[in-house]
Coordinates of C-alpha atoms in Angstrom, one line a residue:
M170 CA 117.7 -73.0 -47.1
R171 CA 116.4 -70.2 -44.9
A172 CA 118.5 -67.0 -45.1
P173 CA 120.3 -66.0 -41.9
R174 CA 118.4 -63.3 -40.0
F175 CA 121.3 -60.9 -40.1
L176 CA 121.2 -60.8 -43.9
L177 CA 117.6 -59.5 -44.2
P178 CA 118.4 -55.8 -43.6
L179 CA 121.0 -55.9 -46.4
F180 CA 118.3 -56.9 -48.9
A181 CA 116.0 -54.0 -47.7
A182 CA 118.8 -51.4 -47.7
P183 CA 118.2 -50.1 -51.3
L184 CA 114.6 -49.2 -50.5
L185 CA 115.6 -47.6 -47.2
F186 CA 118.1 -45.3 -49.0
A187 CA 116.2 -44.7 -52.2
Q188 CA 116.8 -41.3 -53.7
Y189 CA 113.1 -40.6 -54.4
D190 CA 109.7 -41.7 -53.2
V191 CA 108.3 -42.3 -56.7
L192 CA 110.0 -42.6 -60.0
I193 CA 108.0 -42.6 -63.2
T194 CA 110.1 -44.1 -66.0
N195 CA 109.8 -44.5 -69.8
A196 CA 107.3 -41.6 -69.9
R197 CA 106.0 -39.7 -72.9
I198 CA 106.0 -36.4 -71.1
V199 CA 103.4 -33.8 -72.1
D200 CA 104.4 -31.0 -69.7
G201 CA 101.4 -28.6 -69.8
T202 CA 103.1 -25.8 -71.7
G203 CA 101.8 -26.8 -75.1
G204 CA 105.3 -27.7 -76.3
P205 CA 106.1 -31.0 -78.0
W206 CA 106.1 -34.2 -75.9
F207 CA 109.5 -35.7 -75.0
R208 CA 110.8 -38.9 -73.4
G209 CA 112.1 -39.0 -69.9
S210 CA 111.6 -39.9 -66.2
I211 CA 109.9 -38.0 -63.4
A212 CA 111.2 -38.3 -59.8
I213 CA 109.0 -37.3 -56.9
R214 CA 110.0 -36.6 -53.3
G215 CA 107.3 -35.9 -50.8
D216 CA 104.7 -33.7 -52.4
T217 CA 107.0 -32.2 -55.0
I218 CA 108.5 -33.1 -58.4
A219 CA 112.2 -33.4 -57.6
A220 CA 113.7 -34.0 -61.0
I221 CA 112.8 -34.6 -64.7
G222 CA 115.2 -36.1 -67.3
P223 CA 117.0 -39.3 -68.2
L224 CA 117.7 -40.0 -64.5
A225 CA 119.8 -43.0 -65.2
G226 CA 120.5 -45.0 -62.1
A227 CA 117.9 -43.3 -60.0
T228 CA 116.2 -45.3 -57.3
A229 CA 112.8 -45.0 -55.6
R230 CA 110.5 -46.7 -53.2
T231 CA 107.9 -47.0 -55.9
V232 CA 108.7 -47.3 -59.6
V233 CA 106.0 -46.7 -62.2
D234 CA 106.7 -48.0 -65.7
A235 CA 104.9 -45.6 -68.1
Q236 CA 105.9 -47.4 -71.3
G237 CA 103.4 -46.5 -74.0
L238 CA 101.6 -44.0 -71.8
V239 CA 101.4 -40.3 -71.5
V240 CA 102.4 -38.5 -68.3
A241 CA 100.9 -35.0 -67.8
P242 CA 100.2 -32.5 -65.1
G243 CA 97.0 -33.1 -63.1
F244 CA 94.1 -31.3 -64.8
I245 CA 92.6 -28.2 -63.2
D246 CA 88.8 -27.7 -63.6
I247 CA 88.3 -24.0 -63.4
H248 CA 84.5 -24.2 -63.4
S249 CA 83.1 -26.9 -61.1
H250 CA 80.1 -27.3 -58.9
G251 CA 82.1 -29.7 -56.7
R252 CA 80.5 -28.6 -53.4
R253 CA 77.6 -30.7 -54.7
G254 CA 78.8 -34.0 -53.4
I255 CA 82.3 -33.3 -52.0
H256 CA 81.1 -34.4 -48.5
Q257 CA 79.2 -37.4 -49.7
V258 CA 81.8 -38.5 -52.1
P259 CA 85.2 -37.1 -50.9
A260 CA 87.1 -39.5 -53.2
A261 CA 85.6 -37.6 -56.2
E262 CA 86.1 -40.6 -58.3
N263 CA 84.3 -39.1 -61.3
Y264 CA 87.0 -36.4 -61.4
L265 CA 90.0 -38.7 -60.7
R266 CA 89.1 -41.1 -63.5
E267 CA 89.4 -38.3 -66.0
G268 CA 92.6 -36.9 -64.6
V269 CA 91.3 -33.9 -62.6
T270 CA 93.4 -33.2 -59.5
S271 CA 92.1 -29.7 -58.7
I272 CA 88.7 -28.0 -58.9
I273 CA 87.6 -24.4 -58.6
E274 CA 84.2 -23.9 -57.0
G275 CA 81.9 -20.8 -56.5
P276 CA 80.9 -20.3 -60.2
D277 CA 77.9 -18.6 -61.8
G278 CA 77.8 -15.8 -59.2
S279 CA 77.0 -18.3 -56.4
S280 CA 79.2 -19.2 -53.4
P281 CA 78.9 -19.8 -49.7
L282 CA 79.7 -16.8 -47.5
P283 CA 81.9 -16.2 -45.7
I284 CA 84.6 -17.9 -47.8
S285 CA 86.8 -18.4 -44.7
G286 CA 84.2 -20.7 -43.1
F287 CA 83.5 -22.5 -46.3
L288 CA 87.2 -23.3 -47.0
A289 CA 87.8 -24.3 -43.3
D290 CA 85.0 -26.8 -43.6
I291 CA 86.5 -28.3 -46.8
A292 CA 89.9 -28.4 -45.1
K293 CA 88.5 -30.6 -42.4
T294 CA 87.2 -33.1 -44.9
P295 CA 89.6 -35.8 -46.1
I296 CA 89.4 -35.3 -49.9
S297 CA 91.2 -36.8 -52.9
I298 CA 91.5 -33.7 -55.0
N299 CA 92.6 -30.1 -54.4
F300 CA 89.7 -27.6 -53.9
G301 CA 89.6 -23.8 -54.4
T302 CA 86.8 -21.3 -54.9
C303 CA 85.7 -18.0 -56.3
V304 CA 83.3 -15.6 -54.5
G305 CA 79.9 -15.2 -56.1
Q306 CA 78.7 -11.7 -56.9
G307 CA 75.1 -12.9 -56.7
S308 CA 75.7 -14.3 -53.2
I309 CA 77.2 -11.0 -52.2
R310 CA 74.3 -9.0 -53.6
A311 CA 71.8 -11.3 -52.0
E312 CA 73.4 -10.8 -48.6
V313 CA 73.4 -7.1 -48.8
I314 CA 70.0 -6.3 -50.5
G315 CA 68.3 -9.6 -51.1
L316 CA 66.7 -11.0 -54.3
V317 CA 65.2 -7.6 -55.4
N318 CA 65.2 -6.0 -58.8
R319 CA 66.7 -2.5 -58.1
K320 CA 69.9 -0.6 -58.2
A321 CA 72.1 -0.8 -55.1
T322 CA 72.7 2.4 -53.1
P323 CA 76.2 3.8 -52.8
E324 CA 76.3 2.6 -49.2
E325 CA 75.2 -0.9 -50.3
I326 CA 77.9 -1.0 -53.0
E327 CA 80.5 -0.2 -50.4
K328 CA 79.2 -3.1 -48.3
M329 CA 79.5 -5.4 -51.3
K330 CA 83.0 -4.2 -52.0
A331 CA 84.0 -4.9 -48.4
I332 CA 82.6 -8.4 -48.6
A333 CA 84.4 -9.1 -51.8
A334 CA 87.7 -7.8 -50.4
Q335 CA 87.3 -10.0 -47.3
A336 CA 86.5 -13.0 -49.5
M337 CA 89.8 -12.4 -51.4
R338 CA 91.7 -12.2 -48.2
D339 CA 90.0 -15.4 -47.1
G340 CA 91.4 -17.2 -50.2
A341 CA 89.0 -16.7 -53.1
F342 CA 90.6 -16.7 -56.6
G343 CA 88.3 -14.1 -58.0
L344 CA 84.8 -12.9 -58.6
S345 CA 82.2 -15.0 -60.4
T346 CA 79.1 -13.5 -61.9
G347 CA 75.9 -15.2 -63.0
L348 CA 74.2 -12.4 -64.7
F349 CA 71.7 -14.8 -66.2
Y350 CA 70.5 -15.8 -62.7
V351 CA 68.7 -13.9 -60.0
P352 CA 69.9 -11.7 -58.4
G353 CA 72.8 -11.2 -60.8
N354 CA 70.4 -10.5 -63.6
F355 CA 69.1 -7.5 -61.6
T356 CA 72.6 -6.0 -61.4
P357 CA 73.6 -3.1 -63.6
T358 CA 77.0 -3.6 -65.3
E359 CA 78.4 -0.5 -63.5
E360 CA 77.7 -2.1 -60.1
V361 CA 79.6 -5.3 -61.1
I362 CA 82.5 -3.2 -62.3
E363 CA 82.9 -1.5 -59.0
I364 CA 83.2 -4.8 -57.2
A365 CA 85.5 -6.1 -59.9
K366 CA 87.9 -3.2 -59.3
V367 CA 88.4 -4.4 -55.8
V368 CA 89.0 -8.0 -56.8
G369 CA 91.4 -6.9 -59.6
R370 CA 93.5 -4.8 -57.2
M371 CA 93.9 -7.9 -55.0
G372 CA 95.1 -10.0 -57.9
G373 CA 91.9 -11.8 -58.7
F374 CA 90.0 -12.4 -62.0
H375 CA 86.4 -12.2 -63.1
V376 CA 84.6 -15.2 -64.6
S377 CA 81.0 -14.9 -65.9
H378 CA 78.0 -17.0 -66.7
M379 CA 76.9 -14.2 -69.1
R380 CA 73.6 -12.5 -69.1
D381 CA 72.4 -14.3 -72.2
E382 CA 73.9 -17.1 -74.3
A383 CA 71.1 -17.1 -76.9
A384 CA 69.8 -14.2 -78.8
G385 CA 71.7 -11.7 -76.7
V386 CA 75.0 -13.5 -76.7
L387 CA 76.9 -10.8 -78.6
E388 CA 75.9 -8.1 -76.2
S389 CA 76.7 -10.4 -73.3
V390 CA 80.2 -11.0 -74.6
R391 CA 80.7 -7.2 -74.9
E392 CA 79.5 -6.8 -71.3
T393 CA 81.9 -9.5 -70.0
I394 CA 84.8 -7.8 -71.8
R395 CA 83.7 -4.4 -70.5
I396 CA 83.8 -5.7 -66.9
G397 CA 87.4 -6.8 -67.4
E398 CA 88.4 -3.6 -69.3
E399 CA 86.9 -1.1 -66.9
G400 CA 87.3 -3.2 -63.8
G401 CA 91.0 -3.6 -64.5
L402 CA 91.2 -7.4 -64.1
P403 CA 91.4 -10.5 -66.3
T404 CA 87.9 -11.6 -67.4
Q405 CA 86.6 -14.9 -68.6
I406 CA 83.6 -16.1 -70.5
T407 CA 82.7 -19.4 -68.8
H408 CA 81.2 -22.5 -70.4
H409 CA 81.0 -20.5 -73.7
K410 CA 78.2 -21.8 -75.9
I411 CA 75.6 -20.6 -78.4
I412 CA 72.1 -21.6 -77.4
G413 CA 69.1 -22.0 -79.8
Q414 CA 69.0 -22.8 -83.5
A415 CA 68.3 -19.3 -84.5
N416 CA 71.6 -18.2 -83.0
W417 CA 73.9 -21.0 -84.1
G418 CA 77.0 -19.8 -85.9
Q419 CA 77.3 -16.6 -83.8
S420 CA 80.5 -18.1 -82.2
A421 CA 82.4 -16.7 -85.2
E422 CA 81.4 -13.2 -84.0
T423 CA 81.9 -13.8 -80.3
L424 CA 85.4 -15.0 -81.0
R425 CA 86.0 -11.9 -83.1
L426 CA 85.0 -9.7 -80.2
V427 CA 87.5 -11.6 -78.0
E428 CA 90.3 -11.2 -80.5
E429 CA 89.6 -7.5 -80.8
A430 CA 89.6 -7.0 -77.1
R431 CA 92.8 -8.8 -76.7
R432 CA 94.5 -6.7 -79.4
R433 CA 93.7 -3.6 -77.4
G434 CA 95.0 -5.1 -74.2
V435 CA 92.0 -6.7 -72.5
D436 CA 93.0 -10.0 -70.9
V437 CA 89.8 -12.0 -71.9
T438 CA 89.7 -15.7 -72.0
I439 CA 87.2 -18.5 -72.4
D440 CA 86.4 -21.9 -70.9
Q441 CA 84.2 -24.6 -72.4
Y442 CA 82.8 -28.2 -72.0
P443 CA 82.6 -30.4 -75.1
Y444 CA 78.9 -31.2 -75.3
T445 CA 75.9 -30.0 -77.3
A446 CA 73.7 -29.8 -74.3
S447 CA 73.8 -27.4 -71.3
S448 CA 72.4 -28.0 -67.8
T449 CA 70.7 -25.7 -65.3
G450 CA 67.5 -25.3 -63.3
I451 CA 64.1 -25.7 -64.9
A452 CA 63.4 -22.2 -63.7
S453 CA 65.7 -20.9 -66.4
L454 CA 62.7 -21.3 -68.8
L455 CA 60.9 -18.5 -66.8
P456 CA 61.5 -14.8 -67.2
Q457 CA 63.9 -13.4 -64.6
W458 CA 61.3 -10.9 -63.3
A459 CA 59.1 -13.8 -62.3
L460 CA 61.9 -15.1 -60.0
E461 CA 62.3 -11.9 -58.0
G462 CA 61.9 -12.4 -54.2
G463 CA 62.5 -16.1 -54.2
A464 CA 60.4 -19.2 -54.4
K465 CA 57.4 -17.9 -52.4
A466 CA 57.0 -14.8 -54.6
T467 CA 57.4 -16.9 -57.8
N468 CA 54.7 -19.3 -56.7
E469 CA 52.4 -16.3 -56.0
R470 CA 52.9 -15.1 -59.5
L471 CA 52.3 -18.5 -61.0
A472 CA 49.0 -18.7 -59.0
A473 CA 47.8 -15.3 -60.4
P474 CA 46.1 -15.9 -63.8
E475 CA 47.3 -12.7 -65.5
Q476 CA 50.9 -13.1 -64.4
R477 CA 50.9 -16.8 -65.1
A478 CA 49.8 -16.1 -68.7
K479 CA 52.7 -13.6 -69.1
I480 CA 55.2 -16.1 -67.7
K481 CA 53.8 -18.9 -69.9
A482 CA 54.3 -16.8 -73.0
V483 CA 58.0 -16.5 -72.2
V484 CA 58.3 -20.2 -71.4
I485 CA 56.7 -21.1 -74.8
E486 CA 59.1 -18.8 -76.6
R487 CA 62.1 -20.3 -74.8
L488 CA 61.0 -23.8 -75.7
K489 CA 60.6 -22.8 -79.3
V490 CA 63.8 -20.8 -80.0
D491 CA 66.0 -20.9 -76.9
R492 CA 66.8 -23.8 -74.5
G493 CA 64.0 -26.0 -75.9
A494 CA 65.5 -25.7 -79.4
G495 CA 62.1 -26.3 -81.0
D496 CA 60.9 -29.4 -79.2
P497 CA 59.9 -30.1 -75.5
R498 CA 61.8 -33.4 -75.8
N499 CA 65.0 -31.4 -75.8
V500 CA 64.5 -30.5 -72.1
Q501 CA 65.5 -33.6 -70.0
I502 CA 65.2 -33.7 -66.3
A503 CA 68.4 -34.4 -64.4
N504 CA 67.1 -34.4 -60.9
C505 CA 63.9 -33.4 -58.9
A506 CA 64.2 -33.5 -55.2
F507 CA 60.5 -33.8 -54.8
D508 CA 60.1 -36.7 -57.3
H509 CA 63.2 -38.7 -58.1
T510 CA 61.2 -40.8 -60.7
L511 CA 61.3 -37.8 -63.1
A512 CA 65.1 -38.1 -63.5
G513 CA 65.9 -38.9 -67.1
K514 CA 62.5 -38.0 -68.5
N515 CA 61.9 -35.1 -70.8
L516 CA 59.2 -32.4 -70.8
A517 CA 57.3 -34.2 -73.6
D518 CA 57.3 -37.5 -71.5
I519 CA 56.1 -35.8 -68.4
T520 CA 53.4 -33.8 -70.2
R521 CA 52.1 -36.9 -71.9
G522 CA 52.2 -38.7 -68.5
H523 CA 49.8 -36.0 -67.3
G524 CA 47.3 -37.0 -70.0
A525 CA 48.1 -34.0 -72.4
E526 CA 49.7 -33.8 -75.8
P527 CA 53.2 -32.5 -75.6
T528 CA 52.5 -29.2 -77.4
F529 CA 54.5 -26.1 -76.5
E530 CA 51.6 -24.7 -74.5
N531 CA 51.1 -27.9 -72.5
A532 CA 54.9 -28.4 -72.0
A533 CA 55.1 -24.8 -70.7
E534 CA 52.4 -25.7 -68.1
T535 CA 54.4 -28.7 -67.1
A536 CA 57.5 -26.6 -66.7
M537 CA 55.7 -24.1 -64.5
D538 CA 54.2 -26.8 -62.4
L539 CA 57.7 -28.3 -61.8
V540 CA 58.9 -24.9 -60.7
A541 CA 56.0 -24.4 -58.3
K542 CA 56.7 -27.8 -56.7
G543 CA 60.2 -26.9 -55.9
G544 CA 62.1 -26.9 -59.2
C545 CA 64.3 -29.4 -60.9
S546 CA 67.7 -29.4 -62.6
A547 CA 67.5 -30.1 -66.4
I548 CA 69.6 -30.8 -69.4
Y549 CA 68.9 -28.7 -72.6
H550 CA 69.8 -30.1 -76.0
A551 CA 70.2 -26.8 -77.9
I552 CA 73.8 -26.4 -79.0
N553 CA 75.4 -27.0 -82.4
E554 CA 78.6 -29.1 -82.8
E555 CA 80.1 -26.5 -85.2
D556 CA 80.0 -23.9 -82.5
V557 CA 81.5 -26.3 -80.0
V558 CA 84.4 -27.0 -82.4
R559 CA 84.9 -23.4 -83.4
I560 CA 85.1 -22.2 -79.8
M561 CA 87.4 -25.2 -78.9
R562 CA 89.9 -24.2 -81.6
S563 CA 90.3 -20.7 -80.2
P564 CA 93.7 -20.4 -78.6
Y565 CA 92.1 -18.6 -75.7
T566 CA 89.8 -21.5 -74.7
M567 CA 90.4 -23.8 -71.6
V568 CA 88.6 -27.0 -70.7
A569 CA 86.1 -26.9 -67.8
S570 CA 83.4 -29.3 -66.8
D571 CA 80.7 -27.2 -65.2
G572 CA 80.1 -30.5 -63.5
E573 CA 79.5 -31.8 -59.9
I574 CA 80.5 -34.8 -57.8
P575 CA 77.6 -37.1 -58.3
V576 CA 76.6 -39.9 -56.0
F577 CA 77.1 -42.8 -58.3
G578 CA 73.7 -44.1 -59.6
Q579 CA 71.6 -41.3 -58.2
A580 CA 69.6 -39.0 -60.4
S581 CA 70.5 -38.4 -64.1
P582 CA 73.2 -35.7 -64.2
H583 CA 74.7 -34.2 -67.3
P584 CA 77.5 -36.5 -68.6
R585 CA 80.0 -33.7 -68.3
S586 CA 80.4 -34.5 -64.7
Y587 CA 82.0 -37.8 -65.7
G588 CA 83.5 -37.2 -69.1
T589 CA 84.6 -33.7 -70.0
F590 CA 88.3 -34.0 -69.9
A591 CA 88.4 -37.6 -71.2
R592 CA 86.0 -36.6 -74.0
V593 CA 88.3 -33.9 -75.2
L594 CA 91.3 -36.3 -75.3
G595 CA 89.3 -39.2 -76.9
V596 CA 87.0 -37.4 -79.3
Y597 CA 88.6 -34.1 -80.1
V598 CA 92.2 -35.1 -80.0
R599 CA 92.4 -38.7 -81.1
E600 CA 89.3 -39.1 -83.3
K601 CA 88.5 -35.7 -84.8
Q602 CA 92.0 -34.1 -84.4
V603 CA 90.5 -30.7 -83.6
L604 CA 93.4 -30.2 -81.1
T605 CA 96.8 -31.7 -80.7
L606 CA 97.5 -33.7 -77.6
E607 CA 99.9 -31.1 -76.3
D608 CA 97.5 -28.2 -76.8
A609 CA 94.6 -30.1 -75.2
V610 CA 96.7 -30.8 -72.1
R611 CA 97.8 -27.2 -71.9
R612 CA 94.1 -26.1 -71.9
M613 CA 93.5 -28.5 -69.0
S614 CA 96.6 -27.7 -66.9
G615 CA 99.1 -25.0 -67.5
Y616 CA 96.6 -22.5 -69.0
P617 CA 94.0 -22.6 -66.1
A618 CA 96.9 -22.6 -63.6
A619 CA 98.2 -19.4 -65.1
R620 CA 94.8 -17.8 -65.1
L621 CA 94.3 -18.6 -61.4
K622 CA 97.9 -17.6 -60.5
I623 CA 98.6 -21.1 -59.1
W624 CA 102.3 -21.0 -59.8
D625 CA 103.2 -24.3 -58.2
R626 CA 100.9 -26.5 -60.2
G627 CA 99.8 -27.1 -63.8
L628 CA 103.2 -27.9 -65.3
L629 CA 105.6 -30.8 -65.0
R630 CA 108.7 -29.0 -63.7
S631 CA 111.2 -29.6 -60.9
G632 CA 109.9 -27.8 -57.8
M633 CA 106.3 -28.0 -58.7
K634 CA 103.7 -29.9 -56.7
A635 CA 103.4 -33.5 -57.8
D636 CA 99.9 -33.5 -59.3
V637 CA 100.6 -36.0 -62.0
V638 CA 98.4 -38.2 -64.3
V639 CA 99.3 -41.2 -66.4
F640 CA 96.9 -42.2 -69.2
D641 CA 96.8 -44.2 -72.4
P642 CA 96.2 -41.8 -75.4
A643 CA 95.0 -44.8 -77.5
T644 CA 92.1 -45.8 -75.1
V645 CA 91.2 -42.7 -73.1
A646 CA 87.5 -42.1 -73.6
D647 CA 84.4 -40.8 -72.0
R648 CA 81.7 -43.4 -71.3
A649 CA 78.9 -41.3 -69.8
Q650 CA 75.8 -40.8 -72.0
Y651 CA 72.7 -38.7 -71.5
D652 CA 70.6 -41.7 -71.0
K653 CA 73.2 -43.6 -69.0
P654 CA 75.3 -40.9 -67.3
H655 CA 76.8 -42.9 -64.4
Q656 CA 79.7 -44.3 -66.2
Y657 CA 83.3 -43.5 -65.4
S658 CA 85.8 -42.4 -68.1
A659 CA 88.4 -44.9 -69.2
G660 CA 92.1 -44.7 -69.9
F661 CA 93.6 -43.1 -66.8
R662 CA 95.8 -45.6 -64.9
D663 CA 97.4 -43.5 -62.2
V664 CA 96.6 -40.2 -60.7
M665 CA 98.9 -38.5 -58.1
V666 CA 97.8 -35.6 -55.9
N667 CA 100.4 -33.8 -53.9
G668 CA 102.8 -36.8 -54.4
R669 CA 100.4 -39.5 -53.3
F670 CA 98.4 -42.0 -55.4
A671 CA 94.7 -41.2 -55.4
L672 CA 94.3 -43.6 -58.3
R673 CA 96.8 -46.5 -58.7
D674 CA 96.7 -49.2 -61.4
N675 CA 93.1 -48.1 -62.2
L676 CA 91.9 -48.5 -58.6
V677 CA 90.9 -45.7 -56.3
T678 CA 93.1 -45.8 -53.2
S679 CA 92.3 -45.0 -49.6
E680 CA 94.6 -41.9 -49.8
R681 CA 92.9 -38.5 -49.4
P682 CA 95.8 -36.2 -50.4
G683 CA 93.7 -33.2 -51.6
R684 CA 94.3 -29.8 -50.1
V685 CA 92.5 -26.4 -50.0
L686 CA 94.0 -24.0 -52.6
Y687 CA 94.0 -20.4 -51.7
G688 CA 93.9 -17.4 -54.0
P689 CA 96.6 -14.7 -54.5
A690 CA 95.4 -12.3 -51.8
H691 CA 95.1 -15.0 -49.0
Q692 CA 96.2 -13.8 -45.6

């Protein structure tokens, strides 16, 4: 018999007067502090965690049963190249499916300027994840003096300091340096310190792609520590790794330097991705002096026989003992804008395709020709697993992807863009037991939040923003491989950003709840 019409509102009443918007029950809560997990429920109202505890009798419009699953704070990727793809793929599905709810851009000394315009543009884009940025020292230097290899004048340093200060007011979280790259490589340490002092006084931190991650890694760690120590601000070694077989094992010494610095009061930390290959432009095989002045000047040097010979000698050496790790096959092309068919091929393949044997000399010619045609991004298999594990075990190490937001199926990106956080949980927590689950989550959430001074995210606490992930610790896994990178991670069922579901029951929703995050000096 059909129910009388006047009774229908009575059946709907409990939902209309629910205490909370979302209630996650039967949760194994890993709260981001590193402390032991505990059982409980999490109640969310609007964009905020309203309560955590037994919460018996609580009601909500949406109830999520997390029986057998882990509930954790949304992960914060402190080193991302997310501006590559955020407009094409605003859902950022690669990040959602590994539990990332916030990314920090502007790494390696490179960021758009001014920061205000950059962040305003992001704010206009409906995005699924939160988005913040650092300001790049290399970008600041390029704006003031260009891509030239010389010291800045006192007047130019003052201009750079003013740009850095404005960037902090505009919302940057800190200063990134890419002292391996041009023009960062042309910058004396003392110049970086002067800019760092400004950023430090405004509450920011320094994060560095160091000058050298191969033979000069120890001196580069010392330089990164010095910038923090003399600049008066927290300092971070980003994507810490040891490149080249001759240098493997030196992580023991780099970590000793970090320990010593911390004992004397320097706030130095580390971040890392869990892979034995790095990724950057193919021009990284060339000496930095050959890149001065930009692409036109580099091509002129490559066309001059004497200079080309000098450049080639360096490329050969880097293929033998540095990023090539002794074999041109270890250099794999990720993407070439001028020839998409090269994606996934290595230097040996391409050299052989040109009718030459893949010797170091011929592979060096191939690499220089790729640079001359516009350059490519590449993957370099030159890292040892023992160094990865040793760095990961350091209590001062966070997890960061150094990844981007790929257009699914295009090019052949490093698998870190799809799998970093899931790989730590699946391989290094569950399989290898390098980290505990609680410690791994801390390195992905509470620890980077504290480094960034994001005080309302990174932990599961009443009053914090509701960036929450629900995953299965028994099945979480990375799927992306070097030869098949476009594969999403598995095991994450629900992802909430600012109290709204961006991923629900393993499906990406139409919600775009992401926000721009602003640094501590934002005005």
